[in-house]
Coordinates of C-alpha atoms and ligand atoms in Angstrom, one line a residue:
M1 CA 37.3 -3.9 -23.0
K2 CA 35.7 -5.0 -19.9
L3 CA 32.9 -6.7 -21.8
V4 CA 35.3 -8.6 -23.9
F5 CA 37.2 -9.7 -20.8
A6 CA 33.9 -10.7 -19.1
S7 CA 32.9 -12.6 -22.2
F8 CA 36.2 -14.6 -22.1
L9 CA 35.7 -15.6 -18.5
F10 CA 32.1 -16.6 -19.1
S11 CA 33.1 -18.7 -22.0
I12 CA 35.3 -20.7 -19.7
S13 CA 32.7 -21.1 -17.0
I14 CA 30.1 -22.1 -19.6
L15 CA 32.1 -25.1 -20.4
F16 CA 31.2 -26.5 -17.0
S17 CA 27.9 -24.7 -16.3
G18 CA 25.8 -27.1 -18.3
C19 CA 26.2 -29.7 -15.7
S20 CA 23.0 -30.4 -13.8
S21 CA 24.5 -30.5 -10.3
E22 CA 27.7 -29.9 -8.5
S23 CA 28.3 -33.6 -8.1
N24 CA 28.7 -33.8 -11.9
L25 CA 31.4 -31.2 -12.0
P26 CA 35.0 -32.3 -12.9
T27 CA 36.9 -33.1 -9.8
D28 CA 40.5 -32.6 -11.1
K29 CA 41.7 -29.8 -8.8
T30 CA 44.5 -28.9 -11.2
I31 CA 41.9 -27.3 -13.5
S32 CA 42.0 -23.9 -11.9
T33 CA 39.1 -22.4 -13.8
V34 CA 36.6 -25.0 -12.6
K35 CA 33.9 -23.2 -10.6
K36 CA 30.9 -24.7 -8.9
Q37 CA 27.6 -23.3 -9.9
P38 CA 27.3 -19.7 -8.7
N39 CA 25.5 -18.8 -5.4
I40 CA 22.5 -16.6 -5.9
L41 CA 21.8 -13.7 -3.6
F42 CA 18.5 -12.2 -4.5
V43 CA 18.0 -8.9 -2.6
M44 CA 14.5 -7.4 -2.9
T45 CA 13.4 -4.4 -0.9
D46 CA 9.9 -3.1 -0.9
D47 CA 9.0 0.2 -2.6
H48 CA 12.5 1.4 -3.0
S49 CA 12.7 4.2 -5.6
R50 CA 15.8 4.6 -7.8
H51 CA 15.8 8.2 -6.7
A52 CA 16.8 7.0 -3.2
I53 CA 20.0 5.1 -4.4
S54 CA 23.2 7.1 -4.9
A55 CA 24.4 4.8 -7.7
Y56 CA 21.3 6.1 -9.6
G57 CA 22.3 9.7 -8.9
S58 CA 20.1 10.3 -5.9
K59 CA 20.1 13.9 -4.5
L60 CA 18.6 12.6 -1.3
V61 CA 20.8 9.8 0.3
N62 CA 24.0 7.9 0.1
T63 CA 23.8 4.2 -0.2
P64 CA 27.5 3.0 -0.3
N65 CA 26.7 -0.7 -0.1
I66 CA 24.2 -0.8 -2.9
D67 CA 26.6 1.4 -4.9
Y68 CA 29.3 -1.2 -4.2
I69 CA 27.3 -3.8 -6.1
A70 CA 26.9 -1.4 -9.0
K71 CA 30.7 -0.8 -9.0
S72 CA 31.2 -4.5 -9.1
G73 CA 28.6 -5.2 -11.7
V74 CA 25.9 -3.8 -14.0
L75 CA 23.4 -1.0 -13.2
F76 CA 20.2 -1.2 -15.3
N77 CA 18.5 2.1 -16.0
N78 CA 15.4 0.8 -17.7
C79 CA 14.1 -2.2 -15.7
A80 CA 10.3 -2.1 -15.9
V81 CA 8.0 -4.2 -13.7
T82 CA 4.9 -5.8 -15.4
N83 CA 2.5 -4.7 -12.6
S84 CA 3.6 -2.2 -10.1
I85 CA 2.4 -3.6 -6.8
C86 CA 3.9 -5.8 -4.0
G87 CA 2.5 -9.3 -4.3
P88 CA 2.1 -9.4 -8.1
S89 CA 5.6 -8.2 -8.6
R90 CA 7.0 -11.0 -6.4
A91 CA 5.0 -13.6 -8.2
V92 CA 6.4 -12.4 -11.5
A93 CA 10.0 -12.5 -10.1
L94 CA 9.5 -16.1 -9.0
T95 CA 7.8 -17.4 -12.1
G96 CA 9.1 -15.3 -15.0
K97 CA 5.5 -15.0 -16.1
Y98 CA 2.9 -12.2 -16.3
S99 CA 0.2 -11.8 -13.6
H100 CA -2.5 -13.1 -15.9
I101 CA -0.5 -16.3 -16.4
N102 CA 0.8 -16.9 -12.9
G103 CA -2.6 -16.0 -11.5
F104 CA -1.6 -13.3 -9.0
K105 CA -3.1 -10.1 -10.3
D106 CA -3.5 -8.0 -7.2
N107 CA -2.9 -8.1 -3.5
R108 CA -6.1 -10.0 -2.9
S109 CA -4.8 -12.9 -4.9
K110 CA -3.4 -16.1 -3.3
F111 CA -0.2 -17.4 -5.0
D112 CA -0.6 -21.0 -6.4
G113 CA 2.5 -22.3 -4.8
S114 CA 2.3 -25.6 -6.8
Q115 CA 3.5 -23.9 -10.0
Q116 CA 7.0 -23.7 -11.4
T117 CA 9.3 -21.1 -9.8
F118 CA 13.0 -20.5 -10.2
P119 CA 13.8 -21.5 -6.6
K120 CA 12.2 -24.9 -7.2
L121 CA 14.2 -25.4 -10.3
L122 CA 17.4 -24.5 -8.5
Q123 CA 16.6 -26.8 -5.6
K124 CA 16.0 -29.7 -8.0
E125 CA 19.4 -29.1 -9.5
G126 CA 21.3 -29.2 -6.2
Y127 CA 21.0 -25.7 -4.7
H128 CA 20.3 -25.1 -1.1
T129 CA 17.4 -22.6 -1.2
M130 CA 16.4 -20.1 1.5
M131 CA 13.7 -17.4 1.7
V132 CA 13.9 -14.9 4.5
G133 CA 11.8 -11.7 5.1
K134 CA 8.9 -10.3 3.1
W135 CA 6.9 -12.8 1.2
H136 CA 3.4 -11.4 0.9
L137 CA 2.0 -14.1 -1.4
H138 CA -0.6 -15.4 1.1
S139 CA 0.4 -19.1 0.6
K140 CA 3.1 -21.2 2.1
P141 CA 6.5 -20.8 0.3
Q142 CA 7.4 -23.9 -1.7
G143 CA 10.8 -24.9 -3.1
F144 CA 12.9 -23.7 -0.1
D145 CA 15.0 -25.8 2.2
Y146 CA 14.5 -23.1 4.7
W147 CA 12.0 -20.3 4.9
N148 CA 11.3 -17.6 7.5
I149 CA 8.8 -15.0 6.4
L150 CA 7.1 -12.0 7.8
V151 CA 3.4 -12.3 8.4
G152 CA 1.6 -10.2 5.7
Q153 CA 3.2 -6.8 5.2
G154 CA 5.2 -7.4 8.3
Q155 CA 5.8 -5.0 11.2
Y156 CA 8.9 -2.7 11.6
Y157 CA 9.3 -3.6 15.3
K158 CA 9.0 -7.0 17.0
P159 CA 7.6 -8.6 13.8
F160 CA 5.7 -11.8 13.6
M161 CA 7.6 -14.3 11.6
I162 CA 6.8 -17.8 10.4
E163 CA 9.8 -20.1 10.3
N164 CA 9.1 -23.3 8.3
G165 CA 5.5 -23.1 9.5
D166 CA 5.9 -22.0 13.1
T167 CA 4.9 -18.4 14.1
S168 CA 6.7 -16.3 16.7
E169 CA 7.3 -12.7 17.6
I170 CA 10.9 -11.6 17.2
E171 CA 12.3 -8.7 19.3
G172 CA 14.1 -6.0 17.5
Y173 CA 14.0 -4.0 14.3
V174 CA 12.8 -5.8 11.1
T175 CA 15.7 -4.9 8.8
D176 CA 18.3 -6.1 11.3
I177 CA 16.3 -9.2 12.1
V178 CA 15.9 -10.3 8.4
T179 CA 19.7 -9.9 8.1
D180 CA 20.5 -11.7 11.3
I181 CA 18.4 -14.7 10.3
S182 CA 19.9 -14.7 6.8
L183 CA 23.4 -14.6 8.0
E184 CA 22.7 -17.4 10.6
Q185 CA 21.2 -19.6 7.8
L186 CA 24.1 -18.9 5.5
A187 CA 26.5 -20.1 8.2
K188 CA 24.4 -23.2 9.0
R189 CA 23.7 -24.3 5.5
D190 CA 25.1 -27.4 3.7
Q191 CA 28.4 -25.9 2.5
S192 CA 28.8 -28.5 -0.2
K193 CA 26.0 -27.0 -2.2
P194 CA 25.7 -23.7 -3.9
F195 CA 23.0 -21.5 -2.2
C196 CA 20.2 -19.4 -3.4
L197 CA 19.1 -16.9 -0.7
M198 CA 16.1 -14.6 -1.3
Y199 CA 16.9 -11.8 1.2
Q200 CA 13.7 -9.7 1.1
Q201 CA 13.3 -6.6 3.3
K202 CA 10.0 -5.1 4.3
A203 CA 11.7 -1.7 4.3
P204 CA 11.1 1.0 3.0
H205 CA 7.4 0.1 2.8
R206 CA 4.8 2.4 4.3
N207 CA 4.6 3.6 7.2
W208 CA 8.4 4.1 7.1
M209 CA 9.3 3.5 10.8
P210 CA 13.0 4.0 11.1
N211 CA 15.3 2.2 13.5
V212 CA 15.6 4.4 16.6
K213 CA 19.3 4.7 16.0
H214 CA 18.7 6.5 12.7
L215 CA 16.0 9.0 14.0
D216 CA 18.4 12.0 14.0
L217 CA 19.5 11.5 10.4
F218 CA 18.4 14.4 8.2
A219 CA 16.7 16.0 11.2
N220 CA 18.0 19.5 10.5
D221 CA 17.9 19.2 6.7
T222 CA 15.4 20.6 4.2
L223 CA 15.4 18.0 1.5
P224 CA 14.8 19.0 -2.2
I225 CA 11.2 18.8 -3.4
P226 CA 10.5 17.5 -6.9
D227 CA 9.7 20.2 -9.5
N228 CA 6.3 18.8 -10.1
F229 CA 5.3 18.2 -6.5
H230 CA 2.4 20.7 -6.9
D231 CA 1.2 19.1 -10.1
D232 CA -2.3 20.1 -11.1
Y233 CA -2.8 17.1 -13.4
D234 CA -3.9 19.3 -16.4
Y235 CA -3.1 17.7 -19.8
R236 CA -3.4 14.2 -18.3
S237 CA -6.2 11.6 -18.1
D238 CA -8.9 11.8 -15.4
A239 CA -7.2 8.8 -13.9
A240 CA -4.3 11.0 -13.0
S241 CA -6.4 13.5 -11.1
E242 CA -8.8 11.0 -9.5
Q243 CA -6.2 8.9 -7.7
D244 CA -5.7 8.8 -3.9
L245 CA -1.9 9.0 -3.8
E246 CA -1.2 12.5 -2.7
V247 CA 1.3 13.3 0.0
K248 CA -0.9 16.1 1.2
N249 CA -3.6 13.5 2.3
M250 CA -1.3 11.3 4.3
Y251 CA -2.5 10.4 7.8
M252 CA -1.2 12.5 10.7
S253 CA -0.9 9.6 13.0
F254 CA 0.0 6.5 10.9
D255 CA 2.2 8.3 8.3
M256 CA 3.4 11.4 10.1
K257 CA 3.7 9.7 13.5
L258 CA 2.1 12.6 15.4
D259 CA 0.3 12.1 18.6
P260 CA -3.2 11.1 17.4
K261 CA -5.1 13.1 20.0
S262 CA -7.3 15.0 17.6
F263 CA -7.3 12.8 14.5
L264 CA -9.2 9.7 15.6
E265 CA -12.6 10.6 14.2
N266 CA -11.3 12.6 11.2
D267 CA -9.0 9.9 10.0
S268 CA -11.5 7.1 10.2
A269 CA -14.3 9.0 8.5
E270 CA -12.0 10.3 5.9
F271 CA -10.7 6.8 5.0
K272 CA -14.2 5.2 4.7
D273 CA -15.4 8.2 2.6
R274 CA -12.6 7.9 0.1
T275 CA -12.8 4.2 -0.5
G276 CA -16.4 3.3 0.2
S277 CA -15.3 0.0 1.8
E278 CA -13.6 -1.3 4.9
Y279 CA -10.3 -3.1 5.2
K280 CA -9.2 -6.0 7.3
Y281 CA -5.9 -5.9 9.1
P282 CA -4.2 -9.2 9.3
N283 CA -4.2 -10.7 12.7
E284 CA -1.1 -12.1 14.3
T285 CA -1.3 -15.4 12.6
G286 CA -1.7 -13.8 9.2
T287 CA -5.1 -15.4 8.6
G288 CA -7.0 -12.1 8.3
G289 CA -8.3 -10.3 11.3
S290 CA -11.6 -8.7 12.2
K291 CA -10.3 -5.2 12.9
T292 CA -11.4 -2.6 10.4
W293 CA -8.5 -0.8 8.9
D294 CA -8.2 2.5 10.8
P295 CA -5.1 4.7 10.7
V296 CA -5.1 5.5 14.4
F297 CA -5.7 1.9 15.4
N298 CA -2.9 0.9 13.1
W299 CA -0.6 3.6 14.3
K300 CA -1.1 2.6 17.9
Y301 CA -0.6 -1.1 17.0
S302 CA 2.7 -0.3 15.3
Y303 CA 3.9 2.0 18.0
D304 CA 3.1 -0.4 20.8
R305 CA 5.4 -2.9 19.3
L306 CA 8.4 -0.8 20.5
S307 CA 10.1 -1.8 23.7
A308 CA 10.1 0.7 26.6
E309 CA 13.6 1.8 25.8
Q310 CA 12.8 2.2 22.1
K311 CA 9.7 4.2 22.9
K312 CA 11.8 6.5 25.0
E313 CA 14.1 7.3 22.1
W314 CA 11.2 7.4 19.7
D315 CA 9.3 10.0 21.8
E316 CA 12.4 12.1 22.3
H317 CA 12.5 12.5 18.5
Y318 CA 8.8 12.8 17.6
K319 CA 7.2 14.5 20.5
P320 CA 8.8 17.9 19.9
I321 CA 7.7 17.6 16.2
S322 CA 4.2 16.8 17.3
D323 CA 4.1 19.6 19.9
E324 CA 5.4 22.1 17.4
F325 CA 2.8 21.0 14.8
Y326 CA -0.1 21.5 17.1
Q327 CA 1.1 25.0 18.0
S328 CA 1.5 26.1 14.4
S329 CA -0.8 26.9 11.5
Y330 CA 0.0 26.1 7.9
S331 CA -1.5 27.1 4.6
E332 CA -2.6 24.1 2.4
K333 CA 0.6 24.4 0.4
E334 CA 2.8 24.7 3.4
L335 CA 1.2 21.7 5.0
A336 CA 1.7 19.6 1.9
E337 CA 5.4 20.5 1.9
W338 CA 5.7 19.9 5.6
K339 CA 4.2 16.4 5.1
Y340 CA 6.7 15.8 2.3
Q341 CA 9.6 16.6 4.6
R342 CA 8.2 14.3 7.3
Y343 CA 7.6 11.5 4.8
I344 CA 10.9 11.7 2.9
K345 CA 13.0 11.8 6.0
D346 CA 11.5 8.7 7.6
Y347 CA 11.6 6.9 4.2
L348 CA 15.3 7.7 3.8
R349 CA 16.1 6.6 7.4
C350 CA 14.6 3.2 6.5
I351 CA 16.9 3.1 3.4
V352 CA 20.0 3.8 5.5
S353 CA 19.2 0.7 7.6
V354 CA 18.6 -1.4 4.4
D355 CA 22.0 -0.2 3.1
E356 CA 23.9 -0.8 6.3
N357 CA 22.5 -4.3 6.6
L358 CA 23.3 -5.1 3.0
G359 CA 26.9 -4.1 4.0
R360 CA 26.8 -6.8 6.7
M361 CA 25.7 -9.3 4.0
I362 CA 28.5 -8.3 1.6
N363 CA 31.1 -8.4 4.4
Y364 CA 30.0 -11.9 5.3
L365 CA 30.3 -13.2 1.8
K366 CA 33.7 -11.6 1.4
K367 CA 34.9 -13.0 4.7
T368 CA 33.8 -16.5 3.8
G369 CA 35.2 -16.4 0.3
E370 CA 31.8 -16.7 -1.4
W371 CA 31.6 -13.1 -2.8
E372 CA 33.4 -13.8 -6.1
N373 CA 31.3 -16.8 -7.0
T374 CA 28.0 -15.2 -6.1
L375 CA 25.5 -13.7 -8.5
V376 CA 24.0 -10.7 -6.6
I377 CA 20.8 -9.0 -7.7
Y378 CA 19.6 -5.9 -5.9
T379 CA 16.1 -4.8 -6.8
S380 CA 12.8 -3.6 -5.4
D381 CA 9.3 -5.1 -6.0
Q382 CA 8.6 -1.9 -7.9
G383 CA 9.6 1.8 -8.0
F384 CA 7.9 4.5 -5.9
F385 CA 6.8 8.1 -6.0
L386 CA 8.9 10.3 -3.8
G387 CA 6.8 13.4 -4.2
E388 CA 6.8 13.4 -8.0
H389 CA 3.3 14.6 -9.1
G390 CA 2.7 15.2 -5.4
W391 CA 2.5 11.5 -4.8
Y392 CA 3.7 8.6 -2.8
D393 CA 3.1 4.9 -3.5
K394 CA 3.2 3.2 -7.0
R395 CA 0.6 1.4 -9.3
F396 CA 0.7 3.9 -12.2
M397 CA 2.6 3.1 -15.3
Y398 CA 4.5 6.4 -14.9
E399 CA 8.3 6.2 -14.8
E400 CA 8.9 6.5 -11.0
S401 CA 6.6 3.6 -10.3
L402 CA 7.2 1.5 -13.4
I403 CA 11.0 1.5 -13.4
T404 CA 12.5 -0.4 -10.5
P405 CA 16.1 -0.4 -9.3
F406 CA 18.0 -3.4 -10.8
I407 CA 21.7 -3.9 -10.1
M408 CA 23.4 -7.2 -10.8
K409 CA 26.9 -8.4 -10.0
V410 CA 27.8 -11.5 -12.0
P411 CA 30.3 -14.0 -10.7
N412 CA 34.0 -13.5 -11.2
V413 CA 33.7 -10.2 -13.1
D414 CA 34.5 -6.9 -11.5
S415 CA 33.3 -4.0 -13.7
A416 CA 31.0 -1.0 -13.5
I417 CA 28.7 -1.3 -16.5
V418 CA 25.6 0.9 -17.1
N419 CA 22.9 -0.8 -19.2
N420 CA 20.0 1.0 -20.9
D421 CA 18.2 -2.1 -22.5
L422 CA 14.5 -2.5 -22.0
V423 CA 14.8 -5.3 -19.4
M424 CA 12.0 -6.3 -17.0
N425 CA 11.4 -8.1 -13.7
L426 CA 10.1 -10.8 -16.0
D427 CA 13.7 -11.5 -16.9
F428 CA 15.0 -12.2 -13.3
A429 CA 14.0 -15.9 -13.2
P430 CA 15.4 -16.8 -16.7
T431 CA 18.6 -14.9 -16.0
I432 CA 19.2 -16.6 -12.7
L433 CA 18.6 -20.0 -14.2
D434 CA 20.9 -19.2 -17.1
Y435 CA 23.8 -18.3 -14.8
A436 CA 23.2 -21.4 -12.8
G437 CA 23.5 -23.4 -16.0
I438 CA 19.9 -24.7 -15.8
P439 CA 17.8 -24.8 -19.0
I440 CA 15.2 -22.0 -19.1
P441 CA 11.7 -23.5 -19.3
P442 CA 10.0 -22.5 -22.6
D443 CA 6.9 -21.3 -20.8
M444 CA 8.8 -18.5 -19.0
Q445 CA 7.9 -15.2 -20.7
G446 CA 11.0 -13.3 -19.8
Q447 CA 14.4 -13.6 -21.4
S448 CA 17.9 -14.1 -20.0
I449 CA 20.1 -11.1 -19.8
K450 CA 23.3 -13.2 -19.6
P451 CA 23.9 -13.3 -23.4
R452 CA 23.7 -9.5 -23.4
L453 CA 26.4 -9.2 -20.8
E454 CA 28.6 -11.5 -22.9
G455 CA 28.4 -9.1 -25.9
E456 CA 25.2 -10.1 -27.7
T457 CA 22.3 -7.7 -28.3
F458 CA 19.2 -7.6 -26.2
E459 CA 16.0 -7.7 -28.3
R460 CA 12.8 -6.1 -26.9
E461 CA 10.8 -3.5 -28.7
G462 CA 8.6 -2.6 -25.9
Q463 CA 7.8 -3.3 -22.2
Y464 CA 4.2 -4.4 -21.7
Y465 CA 2.5 -3.5 -18.4
H466 CA -0.9 -4.3 -16.8
Y467 CA -2.3 -3.0 -13.5
Y468 CA -5.5 -4.5 -12.1
E469 CA -6.3 -3.4 -8.5
Y470 CA -9.4 -1.2 -8.8
P471 CA -11.8 -0.3 -7.4
H472 CA -11.1 -2.5 -4.4
G473 CA -7.8 -2.0 -2.7
W474 CA -5.8 1.1 -1.9
H475 CA -5.2 4.4 -3.6
M476 CA -7.8 4.3 -6.4
V477 CA -5.6 4.0 -9.4
K478 CA -7.7 2.8 -12.3
K479 CA -7.0 -0.4 -14.2
H480 CA -4.7 0.2 -17.1
Y481 CA -2.3 -1.5 -19.5
G482 CA 0.2 -0.1 -21.9
I483 CA 3.7 -0.2 -23.5
R484 CA 6.9 1.7 -23.1
T485 CA 9.6 1.8 -25.7
D486 CA 13.0 3.5 -25.5
S487 CA 11.3 6.9 -26.3
F488 CA 7.6 6.7 -25.9
K489 CA 4.8 5.4 -23.7
L490 CA 1.2 4.5 -24.5
I491 CA -1.3 3.8 -21.7
H492 CA -4.9 2.7 -21.9
Y493 CA -7.2 3.1 -18.9
Y494 CA -10.3 1.0 -19.2
S495 CA -12.0 0.3 -15.9
E496 CA -14.4 3.2 -16.1
A497 CA -14.2 5.8 -18.9
E498 CA -11.9 4.6 -21.8
E499 CA -8.9 7.0 -21.7
W500 CA -5.6 7.0 -23.5
E501 CA -2.3 8.7 -22.6
M502 CA 0.8 8.9 -24.7
F503 CA 4.1 10.5 -23.6
D504 CA 7.3 11.5 -25.4
L505 CA 9.8 10.4 -22.9
N506 CA 12.7 12.3 -24.4
N507 CA 11.0 15.6 -24.5
D508 CA 8.8 15.2 -21.5
P509 CA 10.5 12.8 -19.0
Q510 CA 8.3 13.9 -16.2
E511 CA 5.2 12.8 -18.2
M512 CA 3.3 16.1 -17.8
N513 CA 1.8 16.4 -21.2
N514 CA -0.4 13.8 -22.8
I515 CA 0.1 13.8 -26.6
Y516 CA -2.4 11.2 -27.5
N517 CA -4.3 12.3 -30.6
S518 CA -1.8 15.1 -31.2
P519 CA -1.5 15.6 -35.0
D520 CA 2.3 15.9 -34.6
Y521 CA 2.5 12.3 -33.4
K522 CA -0.1 10.7 -35.6
N523 CA 2.3 8.1 -37.2
K524 CA 4.1 7.3 -33.9
Q525 CA 0.7 6.7 -32.2
A526 CA -0.4 4.3 -34.9
E527 CA 3.0 2.5 -34.6
L528 CA 2.6 2.2 -30.8
N529 CA -1.0 1.0 -31.1
Q530 CA 0.2 -1.8 -33.4
L531 CA 3.0 -2.7 -31.1
L532 CA 0.6 -2.8 -28.2
I533 CA -1.6 -5.3 -30.0
E534 CA 1.4 -7.4 -30.9
L535 CA 2.7 -7.6 -27.4
R536 CA -0.7 -8.4 -26.0
T537 CA -0.8 -11.3 -28.4
K538 CA 2.7 -12.4 -27.7
Y539 CA 2.1 -12.5 -23.9
K540 CA -1.3 -14.2 -24.3
E541 CA -3.4 -11.4 -23.0
V542 CA -7.1 -12.1 -23.6
D543 CA -9.7 -9.3 -23.2
Ligands
CA601 CA1 6.0 -2.9 -2.8

């Protein structure tokens, strides 16, 4: 019933949404159904797993404000990213095109800002466009009336930000700051235009530094550990066992926030050994620094950004943990689980801040009467491992990393719909343009989800994926591509040894047992191979 009602409302708004700008809208105020083009609030967080959102059934944390969007809209259970890593995913969201088409394949890439993006198209059609927070595309934002971005990955405390080209250091905690600036700009904007705000948080990206006011959350809890935390990677490709994603190898200083007194040499040597190369930490202007990436240096750099008062609160929380650690001894297994608890608690504290700040944003839109006519998208640049397979981070085509949270409230409809279609982050740009009544450029590779929410079917046989960042970069996940259907997944690793994996997602949702070349699945395997070839052709992949 709700869908039918939604469809009726949409059909009314469609009558007027084909207009190219607000100035063309009918002005007869007696037509009560006339709406201006919807505002767009695009909320993107960084590395936010669905398993840390209560609307998705999280056993770890409550996120009432994210859940509120789900209660007012549509929760998507199967939204895949095309390439599970920060910069590339953002480039896909902006362009509606795969990495090999938009040119941003891994985090070393520089985004060609001259290309077509959905904010540019919105701006051209009369929108007031704003971009605040994490950008991470290494080139100047284009297509925005206002932009204020974090330098590089951004810092949790006293971050460097670039406002329309000018860099400064902002006192405070990053999640609050990004929200403060966003609310200020919403208030200052040209109220005669619909707005598009890209509100993009750094949190909960590594190294998960909470706001000091949230340090005591979960402090006395023992949080549940995933069933497959102690995965031995049997029955999987070598790529699964040869990665560098394991929680047990997290840094004691940078990740665990322990006093680094005995880790200086160990951490540095360990890091260089594992990667065979050195990393550059961006300097304050974001132009690339000369400092070799070192966990202790980076931990000190992050910690020193706290004010004296913040450091006092911080130390009151972490010093007893640090002292206790140095006085204890742990088996390898105990240490891995201890690290998991340390990791997950800081991660979740960062999420609580994200959720509280989202609440501020929702309240503002309600108070100013904009909520009803705003299209709200909540998503992350990709999923994240929260201890599944013993891992953190992303990159792999496995479910936790591939499937990203995607919750969307569409204007003037209040309904809690759960959707299981094979949607993708490739679809964000065409969907936003469709709701704004702007024609979708034919070269965008995604498809609008709007017709689906008006009662039509959504056609996509499989989700095509391609990850490129190897052997340079972090975490040593080998290059691979593959497809996911509603029941199966096929993955091809190709950067060193050629390896294939296939999973039966219904019978093996944790992806523990590779069934590639199993006689029981011979026909299904042939079918998936054929679909993979078709999708590679469709999306213009060239070997
Ligand atoms: Ca990310």
